[in-house]
């Protein structure tokens, strides 16, 4: 869908502009008539020819399935595309993700949220560090506290790699440590599955004491990614049974089992 918007500060308030509705944050109307034209939204992207990804406050005045339909509704002769104001220092955009990367990251998050029936997506960056940032402005310290106090309020969090490293280590600590958290790195061509935390107890290499839970769950995620949902569930359920029983635990979980013993216990809980 496409929206006719009026920017409140950054652009000429007497002009109306057409933008893709997907670029408007927190804007999910069920139909072209199901939206509030008095509400204030943040338009994530407003210039098709720029690499800037700032969000701008705007009102949505009309909504249509196509630009032509929107043009007819407004009786516009020409679709206006707003130009983003660039700073005088042209050497600064090294801290800005380009449109393709930022848009793809948002699409991946939306697809993941939809496939897992999540309701909310939080886009996050540190405003004081990254002046030209994508999405809504969120303070890093302000969001670490709620994540610890009430992690269930967050469904999907989208952020650049730097802040993702901070959050994923924090989130790993909430659920038992680096040994139990799977992770995945997506590109347009492939997916790499690996432990989710960035510090994964490398000192345990070759000592047969590491917790293999993260790798088992990575395998389950990979199977689910290739639509082998039945087998993914078998692996995940087997791991959960071992952990819930509490009889076989590696040292990071308060036990003395070796990697081999934990792996054998998981295999025994798989249907034969």
XYZ file of N, CA and C in Angstrom:
816
model
N 0.837 -1.201 0.000
C 0.000 0.000 0.000
C 0.875 1.256 0.000
N 0.289 2.354 -0.453
C 0.986 3.631 -0.495
C 0.190 4.670 0.297
N 0.924 5.599 0.891
C 0.292 6.592 1.758
C 0.613 7.999 1.280
N -0.359 8.872 1.414
C -0.159 10.297 1.185
C 0.109 10.926 2.545
N 1.302 11.497 2.732
C 1.691 11.987 4.053
C 2.029 13.474 4.007
N 1.906 14.080 5.168
C 2.275 15.478 5.360
C 3.331 15.531 6.453
N 4.545 15.944 6.099
C 5.621 16.026 7.078
C 5.432 17.268 7.945
N 5.730 17.124 9.225
C 5.390 18.177 10.181
C 6.485 19.214 10.364
N 7.756 18.822 10.177
C 8.840 19.761 10.459
C 9.882 19.816 9.352
N 10.303 18.636 8.866
C 11.500 18.583 8.033
C 11.296 19.130 6.622
N 10.053 19.067 6.117
C 9.816 19.450 4.740
C 8.738 20.528 4.666
N 8.497 20.983 3.468
C 7.467 22.000 3.236
C 6.106 21.453 3.669
N 5.527 22.043 4.719
C 4.267 21.525 5.259
C 3.087 21.757 4.319
N 3.282 22.576 3.286
C 2.199 22.819 2.330
C 2.152 21.763 1.237
N 3.173 20.915 1.176
C 3.221 19.867 0.161
C 2.835 18.521 0.759
N 2.298 17.677 -0.088
C 1.953 16.318 0.311
C 2.819 15.356 -0.483
N 3.233 14.261 0.155
C 4.159 13.337 -0.467
C 3.618 11.912 -0.426
N 4.013 11.127 -1.404
C 3.613 9.724 -1.473
C 4.778 8.846 -1.047
N 4.535 7.947 -0.094
C 5.569 7.023 0.370
C 4.979 5.623 0.445
N 5.851 4.623 0.404
C 5.433 3.237 0.603
C 4.987 3.066 2.054
N 3.827 2.474 2.273
C 3.298 2.327 3.633
C 4.201 1.477 4.512
N 5.013 0.595 3.908
C 5.918 -0.246 4.696
C 7.011 0.565 5.376
N 7.236 1.794 4.918
C 8.286 2.621 5.510
C 7.781 3.439 6.695
N 6.535 3.261 7.072
C 5.958 4.006 8.194
C 5.947 3.108 9.418
N 6.674 3.500 10.454
C 6.797 2.678 11.649
C 5.480 2.619 12.410
N 5.203 1.443 12.990
C 4.008 1.233 13.820
C 2.723 1.575 13.072
N 2.712 1.320 11.777
C 1.547 1.631 10.952
C 1.100 0.350 10.272
N 0.050 -0.270 10.797
C -0.391 -1.566 10.282
C -1.905 -1.584 10.074
N -2.437 -0.760 9.171
C -3.886 -0.760 8.937
C -4.329 -2.036 8.231
N -5.521 -2.500 8.549
C -6.056 -3.708 7.924
C -6.636 -3.419 6.543
N -7.011 -2.182 6.299
C -7.565 -1.793 5.008
C -7.233 -0.331 4.754
N -7.575 0.141 3.551
C -7.280 1.528 3.194
C -8.137 2.519 3.972
N -9.182 2.031 4.616
C -10.044 2.912 5.412
C -9.794 2.780 6.908
N -8.925 1.856 7.279
C -8.706 1.553 8.698
C -7.436 2.218 9.207
N -7.444 3.537 9.331
C -6.312 4.246 9.908
C -6.792 5.602 10.420
N -6.005 6.175 11.314
C -6.344 7.455 11.942
C -5.523 8.561 11.293
N -6.179 9.448 10.540
C -5.428 10.503 9.845
C -5.011 11.633 10.772
N -5.350 11.519 12.065
C -4.905 12.524 13.037
C -3.666 12.072 13.798
N -3.331 10.785 13.683
C -2.190 10.237 14.424
C -0.871 10.703 13.807
N 0.173 10.711 14.626
C 1.510 11.092 14.177
C 2.362 9.830 14.082
N 2.989 9.613 12.931
C 3.821 8.440 12.716
C 5.243 8.866 12.353
N 6.146 7.898 12.365
C 7.521 8.127 11.917
C 7.716 7.424 10.588
N 8.073 8.188 9.565
C 8.350 7.608 8.256
C 9.812 7.203 8.230
N 10.062 5.904 8.089
C 11.416 5.362 8.180
C 12.269 5.765 6.985
N 11.691 5.820 5.795
C 12.471 6.135 4.591
C 11.663 7.058 3.699
N 12.276 8.139 3.264
C 11.513 9.094 2.468
C 12.204 9.505 1.172
N 13.359 8.965 0.875
C 14.065 9.379 -0.331
C 14.633 8.156 -1.032
N 14.161 7.850 -2.204
C 14.598 6.662 -2.925
C 16.004 6.803 -3.491
N 16.533 8.014 -3.558
C 17.838 8.231 -4.174
C 18.929 8.545 -3.168
N 18.656 8.349 -1.880
C 19.632 8.670 -0.849
C 19.969 7.441 -0.043
N 21.140 7.454 0.605
C 21.532 6.361 1.486
C 21.215 6.688 2.941
N 20.552 7.790 3.188
C 20.194 8.175 4.546
C 18.950 7.419 4.997
N 18.911 7.033 6.271
C 17.798 6.225 6.761
C 17.171 6.819 8.015
N 17.028 8.112 8.061
C 16.418 8.741 9.224
C 14.901 8.554 9.211
N 14.300 8.736 10.372
C 12.848 8.705 10.482
C 12.340 10.129 10.687
N 11.217 10.451 10.076
C 10.652 11.791 10.154
C 9.191 11.716 10.576
N 8.769 12.662 11.396
C 7.398 12.699 11.876
C 6.464 13.190 10.768
N 5.331 12.492 10.624
C 4.394 12.847 9.563
C 2.986 12.388 9.917
N 2.013 12.983 9.231
C 0.629 12.547 9.325
C 0.271 11.789 8.059
N -0.466 10.703 8.203
C -0.951 9.940 7.056
C -2.348 10.442 6.722
N -2.507 11.006 5.521
C -3.783 11.614 5.142
C -4.661 10.676 4.329
N -4.046 9.913 3.437
C -4.788 8.977 2.595
C -3.991 7.698 2.440
N -4.692 6.625 2.110
C -4.054 5.330 1.917
C -4.707 4.647 0.724
N -3.881 3.996 -0.114
C -4.412 3.309 -1.290
C -3.523 2.128 -1.635
N -4.052 1.233 -2.474
C -3.308 0.037 -2.856
C -2.220 0.331 -3.876
N -2.327 1.428 -4.603
C -1.340 1.771 -5.627
C -1.169 3.283 -5.688
N -0.077 3.706 -6.316
C 0.160 5.141 -6.476
C -0.907 5.770 -7.366
N -1.339 5.015 -8.394
C -2.347 5.540 -9.302
C -3.666 5.792 -8.574
N -4.050 4.832 -7.730
C -5.286 4.991 -6.967
C -5.186 6.173 -6.009
N -4.013 6.307 -5.398
C -3.805 7.427 -4.481
C -3.837 8.749 -5.240
N -3.262 8.733 -6.434
C -3.247 9.923 -7.278
C -4.667 10.352 -7.635
N -5.510 9.370 -7.935
C -6.896 9.671 -8.292
C -7.682 10.193 -7.096
N -7.402 9.630 -5.920
C -8.105 10.076 -4.720
C -7.814 11.544 -4.414
N -6.593 11.918 -4.617
C -6.180 13.284 -4.285
C -6.273 14.219 -5.483
N -6.513 13.634 -6.670
C -6.524 14.409 -7.907
C -5.195 15.113 -8.120
N -4.129 14.385 -7.793
C -2.789 14.947 -7.976
C -2.342 14.710 -9.409
N -1.643 15.677 -9.982
C -1.093 15.509 -11.314
C 0.305 14.908 -11.278
N 0.972 15.050 -10.149
C 2.361 14.591 -10.071
C 2.653 14.112 -8.657
N 3.323 12.973 -8.562
C 3.694 12.432 -7.259
C 4.967 13.107 -6.781
N 4.931 13.679 -5.595
C 6.094 14.357 -5.033
C 6.881 13.385 -4.159
N 8.174 13.321 -4.345
C 9.053 12.517 -3.497
C 9.938 13.468 -2.701
N 9.858 13.483 -1.381
C 10.640 14.433 -0.583
C 12.131 14.141 -0.625
N 12.922 15.173 -0.488
C 14.372 15.045 -0.443
C 14.854 15.212 0.990
N 15.680 14.318 1.439
C 16.214 14.403 2.799
C 17.292 15.476 2.857
N 17.297 16.240 3.919
C 18.342 17.243 4.121
C 19.630 16.558 4.533
N 20.659 16.726 3.743
C 21.955 16.133 4.057
C 22.795 17.133 4.833
N 23.610 16.642 5.773
C 24.500 17.517 6.523
C 25.597 18.047 5.612
N 26.238 19.128 6.051
C 27.290 19.739 5.252
C 28.518 18.855 5.166
N 28.726 18.016 6.169
C 29.888 17.133 6.175
C 29.542 15.862 5.419
N 30.018 15.739 4.183
C 29.691 14.587 3.355
C 30.531 13.370 3.682
N 31.510 13.512 4.581
C 32.372 12.387 4.911
C 31.845 11.580 6.083
N 30.668 11.937 6.610
C 30.152 11.301 7.803
C 29.379 10.007 7.594
N 28.835 9.705 6.409
C 27.876 8.613 6.333
C 28.438 7.227 6.569
N 29.659 7.104 7.077
C 30.204 5.778 7.360
C 29.437 5.074 8.466
N 28.724 5.840 9.322
C 27.994 5.218 10.418
C 26.539 4.944 10.055
N 26.187 5.071 8.778
C 24.812 4.861 8.348
C 24.740 3.615 7.478
N 23.780 2.752 7.762
C 23.570 1.608 6.902
C 22.909 2.086 5.617
N 23.292 1.498 4.481
C 22.656 1.920 3.250
C 21.235 1.371 3.179
N 20.481 1.874 2.217
C 19.057 1.549 2.163
C 18.826 0.053 1.988
N 19.599 -0.566 1.107
C 19.385 -1.986 0.836
C 19.575 -2.816 2.094
N 20.650 -2.535 2.844
C 20.937 -3.308 4.057
C 19.895 -3.056 5.137
N 19.561 -1.787 5.353
C 18.592 -1.458 6.397
C 17.213 -2.011 6.069
N 16.808 -1.866 4.802
C 15.492 -2.370 4.410
C 15.424 -3.882 4.514
N 16.512 -4.556 4.111
C 16.526 -6.016 4.186
C 16.471 -6.484 5.633
N 17.146 -5.760 6.518
C 17.127 -6.135 7.933
C 15.720 -6.019 8.501
N 15.019 -4.969 8.119
C 13.645 -4.806 8.589
C 12.735 -5.883 8.009
N 12.918 -6.215 6.729
C 12.083 -7.249 6.114
C 12.321 -8.604 6.770
N 13.589 -8.914 7.069
C 13.892 -10.179 7.739
C 13.225 -10.237 9.108
N 13.278 -9.118 9.828
C 12.658 -9.078 11.154
C 11.153 -9.243 11.060
N 10.545 -8.594 10.064
C 9.102 -8.708 9.889
C 8.708 -10.131 9.519
N 9.503 -10.768 8.640
C 9.202 -12.143 8.252
C 9.349 -13.091 9.432
N 10.404 -12.873 10.235
C 10.611 -13.720 11.412
C 9.480 -13.535 12.411
N 9.080 -12.290 12.623
C 7.994 -12.023 13.569
C 6.697 -12.661 13.103
N 6.430 -12.576 11.806
C 5.191 -13.143 11.272
C 5.190 -14.659 11.362
N 6.321 -15.288 11.023
C 6.385 -16.749 11.032
C 6.337 -17.316 12.437
N 6.709 -16.510 13.429
C 6.696 -16.979 14.816
C 5.579 -16.338 15.638
N 4.622 -15.708 14.932
C 3.451 -15.071 15.555
C 3.836 -14.059 16.629
N 4.947 -13.341 16.423
C 5.297 -12.257 17.334
C 4.542 -11.001 16.928
N 4.260 -10.160 17.900
C 3.433 -8.982 17.633
C 4.239 -7.702 17.475
N 5.383 -7.600 18.143
C 6.085 -6.323 18.198
C 7.508 -6.444 17.669
N 7.961 -5.372 17.019
C 9.352 -5.268 16.584
C 9.910 -3.965 17.146
N 11.025 -4.055 17.855
C 11.682 -2.868 18.399
C 12.932 -2.590 17.587
N 13.031 -1.386 17.017
C 14.239 -0.966 16.320
C 15.024 -0.080 17.260
N 16.330 -0.312 17.333
C 17.088 0.255 18.428
C 18.463 0.719 17.983
N 18.910 1.857 18.514
C 20.269 2.340 18.302
C 20.610 3.294 19.429
N 21.868 3.716 19.492
C 22.283 4.681 20.508
C 22.326 6.058 19.857
N 21.391 6.903 20.216
C 21.234 8.188 19.538
C 22.443 9.086 19.724
N 23.055 9.053 20.915
C 24.181 9.943 21.189
C 25.411 9.576 20.366
N 25.495 8.303 19.946
C 26.648 7.852 19.175
C 26.351 7.909 17.689
N 25.195 7.408 17.300
C 24.843 7.322 15.894
C 23.812 8.398 15.576
N 24.262 9.538 15.140
C 23.386 10.686 14.955
C 22.394 10.456 13.823
N 22.878 9.867 12.736
C 21.989 9.597 11.609
C 21.601 8.134 11.693
N 20.479 7.855 12.275
C 20.131 6.468 12.552
C 18.794 6.121 11.940
N 18.543 4.828 11.802
C 17.310 4.351 11.222
C 16.280 4.104 12.308
N 15.033 4.206 11.957
C 13.972 3.838 12.885
C 13.803 4.813 14.028
N 13.022 4.413 15.024
C 12.798 5.248 16.193
C 14.050 5.335 17.047
N 14.254 6.484 17.696
C 15.404 6.667 18.569
C 15.168 5.977 19.901
N 16.098 5.101 20.294
C 15.986 4.401 21.569
C 17.313 4.506 22.291
N 17.263 4.711 23.588
C 18.477 4.834 24.386
C 18.966 3.471 24.824
N 20.258 3.189 24.610
C 20.817 1.879 24.975
C 20.640 1.547 26.453
N 21.079 2.395 27.407
C 20.904 2.052 28.819
C 19.439 1.928 29.200
N 18.585 2.743 28.590
C 17.174 2.733 28.956
C 16.512 1.409 28.601
N 17.022 0.706 27.599
C 16.375 -0.530 27.180
C 17.019 -1.771 27.775
N 18.194 -1.646 28.359
C 18.783 -2.810 29.010
C 18.029 -3.147 30.284
N 17.608 -2.120 31.037
C 16.893 -2.356 32.287
C 15.604 -3.119 32.094
N 14.689 -2.644 31.218
C 13.449 -3.383 30.982
C 13.676 -4.786 30.433
N 14.743 -4.989 29.654
C 15.013 -6.317 29.121
C 15.294 -7.297 30.243
N 16.009 -6.846 31.269
C 16.312 -7.709 32.410
C 15.093 -7.867 33.309
N 14.405 -6.765 33.585
C 13.282 -6.798 34.520
C 12.060 -7.493 33.943
N 11.822 -7.318 32.655
C 10.625 -7.887 32.043
C 10.906 -8.273 30.594
N 11.678 -9.339 30.378
C 12.063 -9.714 29.013
C 10.891 -10.121 28.134
N 9.772 -10.514 28.731
C 8.629 -10.988 27.953
C 7.940 -9.869 27.177
N 8.259 -8.620 27.488
C 7.626 -7.508 26.775
C 8.199 -7.344 25.374
N 9.356 -7.965 25.096
C 10.000 -7.835 23.795
C 9.776 -9.098 22.966
N 9.393 -8.926 21.708
C 9.225 -10.047 20.795
C 10.427 -10.157 19.860
N 10.614 -9.155 18.995
C 11.736 -9.118 18.058
C 12.432 -7.774 18.204
N 13.757 -7.789 18.340
C 14.525 -6.553 18.456
C 15.459 -6.445 17.252
N 15.444 -5.297 16.588
C 16.266 -5.073 15.402
C 17.255 -3.962 15.697
N 18.541 -4.221 15.440
C 19.560 -3.213 15.734
C 20.844 -3.547 14.974
N 21.753 -2.591 14.820
C 23.045 -2.869 14.186
C 23.865 -3.851 15.016
N 24.905 -4.382 14.404
C 25.702 -5.444 15.015
C 26.309 -5.038 16.355
N 26.797 -3.797 16.458
C 27.459 -3.346 17.684
C 26.544 -3.490 18.891
N 25.332 -2.979 18.777
C 24.407 -3.025 19.905
C 23.809 -4.414 20.061
N 23.746 -5.149 18.959
C 23.278 -6.533 19.038
C 24.195 -7.384 19.893
N 25.506 -7.141 19.815
C 26.455 -7.890 20.646
C 26.186 -7.672 22.127
N 25.840 -6.442 22.479
C 25.549 -6.138 23.882
C 24.277 -6.841 24.323
N 23.237 -6.718 23.514
C 21.940 -7.268 23.887
C 21.941 -8.788 23.880
N 22.599 -9.424 22.899
C 22.518 -10.890 22.866
C 23.293 -11.522 24.020
N 24.397 -10.890 24.446
C 25.093 -11.402 25.629
C 24.243 -11.224 26.887
N 23.566 -10.084 26.968
C 22.678 -9.837 28.102
C 21.528 -10.839 28.110
N 20.936 -11.069 26.942
C 19.819 -12.006 26.845
C 20.266 -13.432 27.141
N 21.485 -13.791 26.715
C 22.000 -15.131 27.002
C 22.118 -15.357 28.500
N 22.556 -14.327 29.212
C 22.668 -14.450 30.659
C 21.330 -14.653 31.342
N 20.263 -14.154 30.734
C 18.931 -14.285 31.329
C 18.403 -15.713 31.272
N 18.875 -16.496 30.305
C 18.303 -17.838 30.106
C 19.273 -18.966 30.441
N 20.445 -18.649 30.996
C 21.334 -19.726 31.412
C 22.749 -19.651 30.898
N 23.079 -18.651 30.094
C 24.448 -18.508 29.633
C 24.635 -18.836 28.169
N 25.881 -18.643 27.713
C 26.191 -18.802 26.294
C 25.986 -20.222 25.796
N 26.056 -21.187 26.679
C 25.962 -22.583 26.258
C 24.587 -23.040 25.848
N 23.557 -22.232 26.093
C 22.196 -22.682 25.793
C 21.491 -21.812 24.752
N 22.212 -20.872 24.138
C 21.564 -19.920 23.230
C 22.000 -20.160 21.786
N 21.074 -20.527 20.901
C 21.418 -20.673 19.486
C 21.387 -19.323 18.782
N 22.058 -19.233 17.654
C 22.048 -17.997 16.884
C 22.092 -18.292 15.403
N 21.751 -17.291 14.598
C 21.764 -17.454 13.147
C 22.158 -16.136 12.500
N 22.986 -16.209 11.466
C 23.383 -15.033 10.699
C 22.818 -15.182 9.286
N 21.952 -14.248 8.897
C 21.248 -14.336 7.619
C 21.876 -13.414 6.580
N 21.907 -13.886 5.351
C 22.211 -13.033 4.212
C 21.175 -13.345 3.140
N 21.277 -12.686 2.001
C 20.315 -12.947 0.929
C 20.531 -14.309 0.294
N 21.716 -14.929 0.533
C 22.040 -16.191 -0.127
C 22.093 -17.391 0.805
N 22.407 -17.184 2.072
C 22.601 -18.328 2.955
C 22.355 -17.938 4.407
N 22.330 -18.959 5.265
C 22.184 -18.761 6.704
C 23.266 -19.569 7.408
N 23.932 -18.974 8.390
C 24.934 -19.671 9.199
C 24.400 -19.789 10.614
N 24.365 -21.015 11.140
C 23.877 -21.252 12.499
C 25.056 -21.508 13.425
N 25.067 -20.829 14.559
C 26.157 -20.929 15.519
C 25.635 -20.474 16.884
N 26.383 -20.724 17.962
C 25.940 -20.233 19.277
C 25.636 -18.742 19.231
N 24.583 -18.329 19.925
C 24.101 -16.963 19.804
C 24.940 -15.921 20.501
N 25.572 -16.256 21.620
C 26.383 -15.286 22.354
C 27.759 -15.151 21.713
N 28.384 -13.989 21.888
C 29.687 -13.747 21.267
C 30.843 -14.295 22.103
N 30.603 -14.608 23.357
C 31.642 -15.192 24.209
C 31.166 -16.589 24.602
N 31.703 -17.604 23.955
C 31.122 -18.947 24.041
C 32.035 -19.952 24.744
N 32.779 -19.524 25.772
C 33.581 -20.442 26.580
C 34.623 -21.174 25.725
N 35.436 -20.382 25.025
C 36.469 -20.974 24.182
C 37.514 -21.742 24.963
N 37.629 -21.455 26.280
C 38.612 -22.159 27.112
C 38.298 -23.643 27.249
N 37.074 -24.030 26.905
C 36.676 -25.434 27.049
C 37.061 -26.287 25.853
N 37.669 -25.690 24.856
C 38.015 -26.426 23.644
C 38.900 -27.633 23.949
N 38.463 -28.799 23.506
C 39.240 -30.025 23.673
C 39.167 -30.660 25.046
N 38.397 -30.092 25.979
C 38.346 -30.610 27.352
C 37.094 -31.448 27.634
N 36.181 -31.517 26.671
C 34.974 -32.335 26.810
C 34.105 -31.878 27.988
N 34.031 -30.561 28.201
C 33.226 -30.042 29.315
C 32.201 -28.998 28.861
N 32.214 -28.634 27.589
C 31.311 -27.583 27.099
C 29.875 -28.088 27.003
N 28.957 -27.173 27.126
C 27.533 -27.482 26.994
C 27.150 -27.452 25.508
N 26.704 -28.572 24.935
C 26.369 -28.602 23.506
C 24.941 -28.169 23.194
N 24.208 -27.682 24.204
C 22.803 -27.320 23.987
C 22.638 -26.320 22.848
N 23.490 -25.294 22.817
C 23.374 -24.267 21.778
C 23.489 -24.869 20.386
N 24.408 -25.811 20.211
C 24.586 -26.425 18.896
C 23.410 -27.324 18.537
N 22.858 -28.031 19.515
C 21.662 -28.831 19.251
C 20.511 -27.936 18.787
N 20.329 -26.815 19.474
C 19.246 -25.910 19.111
C 19.511 -25.223 17.772
N 20.790 -24.997 17.449
C 21.136 -24.487 16.117
C 20.706 -25.480 15.042
N 20.961 -26.768 15.317
C 20.553 -27.809 14.370
C 19.039 -27.814 14.198
N 18.311 -27.644 15.310
C 16.850 -27.605 15.234
C 16.375 -26.402 14.419
N 17.013 -25.255 14.626
C 16.643 -24.065 13.860
C 16.931 -24.250 12.376
N 18.051 -24.882 12.064
C 18.395 -25.122 10.664
C 17.369 -26.040 10.006
N 16.965 -27.099 10.721
C 15.948 -28.007 10.188
C 14.629 -27.271 9.958
N 14.284 -26.399 10.882
C 13.038 -25.644 10.728
C 13.131 -24.681 9.545
N 14.326 -24.127 9.337
C 14.522 -23.183 8.235
C 14.303 -23.847 6.878
N 14.646 -25.131 6.781
C 14.466 -25.858 5.514
C 13.162 -26.656 5.526
N 12.244 -26.242 6.397
C 10.884 -26.803 6.463
C 10.823 -28.257 6.924
N 11.832 -28.703 7.653
C 11.790 -30.031 8.275
C 11.339 -29.857 9.723
N 10.129 -29.347 9.884
C 9.632 -28.966 11.204
C 9.511 -30.160 12.149
N 9.124 -31.306 11.623
C 8.952 -32.490 12.471
C 10.268 -32.868 13.143
N 11.345 -32.912 12.361
C 12.644 -33.302 12.905
C 13.211 -32.206 13.812
N 12.942 -30.957 13.478
C 13.377 -29.855 14.342
C 12.738 -29.968 15.720
N 11.466 -30.308 15.752
C 10.761 -30.463 17.029
C 11.312 -31.635 17.825
N 11.667 -32.724 17.147
C 12.239 -33.886 17.837
C 13.530 -33.511 18.562
N 14.410 -32.791 17.878
C 15.690 -32.399 18.478
C 15.455 -31.446 19.647
N 14.632 -30.450 19.440
C 14.357 -29.462 20.487
C 13.725 -30.121 21.713
N 12.765 -31.005 21.500
C 12.098 -31.674 22.622
C 13.058 -32.569 23.393
N 13.967 -33.233 22.678
C 14.937 -34.106 23.340
C 15.861 -33.302 24.253
N 16.309 -32.153 23.779
C 17.169 -31.286 24.594
C 16.407 -30.793 25.825
N 15.174 -30.384 25.636
C 14.372 -29.882 26.759
C 14.142 -30.962 27.811
N 13.928 -32.195 27.372
C 13.714 -33.294 28.327
C 14.946 -33.513 29.195
N 16.124 -33.455 28.581
C 17.363 -33.665 29.333
C 17.553 -32.551 30.361
N 17.335 -31.312 29.945
C 17.529 -30.181 30.858
C 16.498 -30.201 31.984
N 15.252 -30.487 31.655
C 14.199 -30.494 32.676
C 14.382 -31.618 33.693
N 14.900 -32.754 33.249
C 15.098 -33.875 34.179
C 16.142 -33.541 35.235
N 17.156 -32.750 34.854
C 18.191 -32.332 35.797
C 19.188 -33.410 36.163
N 19.093 -34.570 35.548
C 19.987 -35.677 35.895
C 21.343 -35.557 35.202
N 21.348 -34.980 34.014
C 22.593 -34.830 33.249
C 22.782 -33.342 32.953
N 23.732 -32.734 33.664
C 23.994 -31.305 33.486
C 25.480 -31.058 33.331
N 25.810 -30.188 32.398
C 27.207 -29.773 32.265
C 27.525 -28.765 33.363
N 28.781 -28.393 33.474
C 29.213 -27.571 34.606
C 28.576 -26.185 34.627
N 28.313 -25.631 33.465
C 27.692 -24.304 33.449
C 26.247 -24.341 33.937
N 25.656 -25.534 33.995
C 24.294 -25.695 34.500
C 24.269 -26.263 35.912
N 25.443 -26.317 36.548
C 25.501 -26.774 37.930
C 25.730 -28.255 38.111
N 26.153 -28.953 37.059
C 26.404 -30.392 37.156
C 27.848 -30.738 36.870
N 28.084 -32.020 36.602
C 29.450 -32.487 36.342
C 29.518 -33.348 35.087
N 28.473 -33.367 34.292
C 28.452 -34.200 33.090
C 29.383 -33.624 32.027
N 29.949 -34.505 31.239
C 30.811 -34.083 30.137
C 29.958 -33.776 28.907
N 30.599 -33.212 27.908
C 29.902 -32.942 26.651
C 29.372 -34.233 26.051
N 30.193 -35.275 26.104
C 29.791 -36.574 25.551
C 28.595 -37.150 26.292
N 28.595 -37.059 27.602
C 27.487 -37.597 28.399
C 26.189 -36.842 28.130
N 26.282 -35.539 28.015
C 25.086 -34.746 27.724
C 24.550 -35.094 26.339
N 25.464 -35.226 25.371
C 25.057 -35.575 24.008
C 24.382 -36.940 23.971
N 24.937 -37.901 24.688
C 24.347 -39.246 24.737
C 22.944 -39.206 25.337
N 22.756 -38.363 26.353
C 21.440 -38.245 26.981
C 20.416 -37.671 26.006
N 20.837 -36.708 25.208
C 19.930 -36.138 24.206
C 19.561 -37.188 23.166
N 20.553 -37.947 22.712
C 20.301 -38.990 21.710
C 19.333 -40.037 22.247
N 19.478 -40.384 23.515
C 18.592 -41.378 24.119
C 17.148 -40.897 24.200
N 16.950 -39.592 24.208
C 15.596 -39.042 24.268
C 14.989 -38.793 22.894
N 15.736 -39.117 21.854
C 15.182 -39.056 20.505
C 14.439 -40.354 20.215
N 13.319 -40.310 19.504
C 12.601 -41.550 19.172
C 13.428 -42.421 18.235
N 13.431 -43.709 18.486
C 14.229 -44.638 17.674
C 13.315 -45.499 16.811
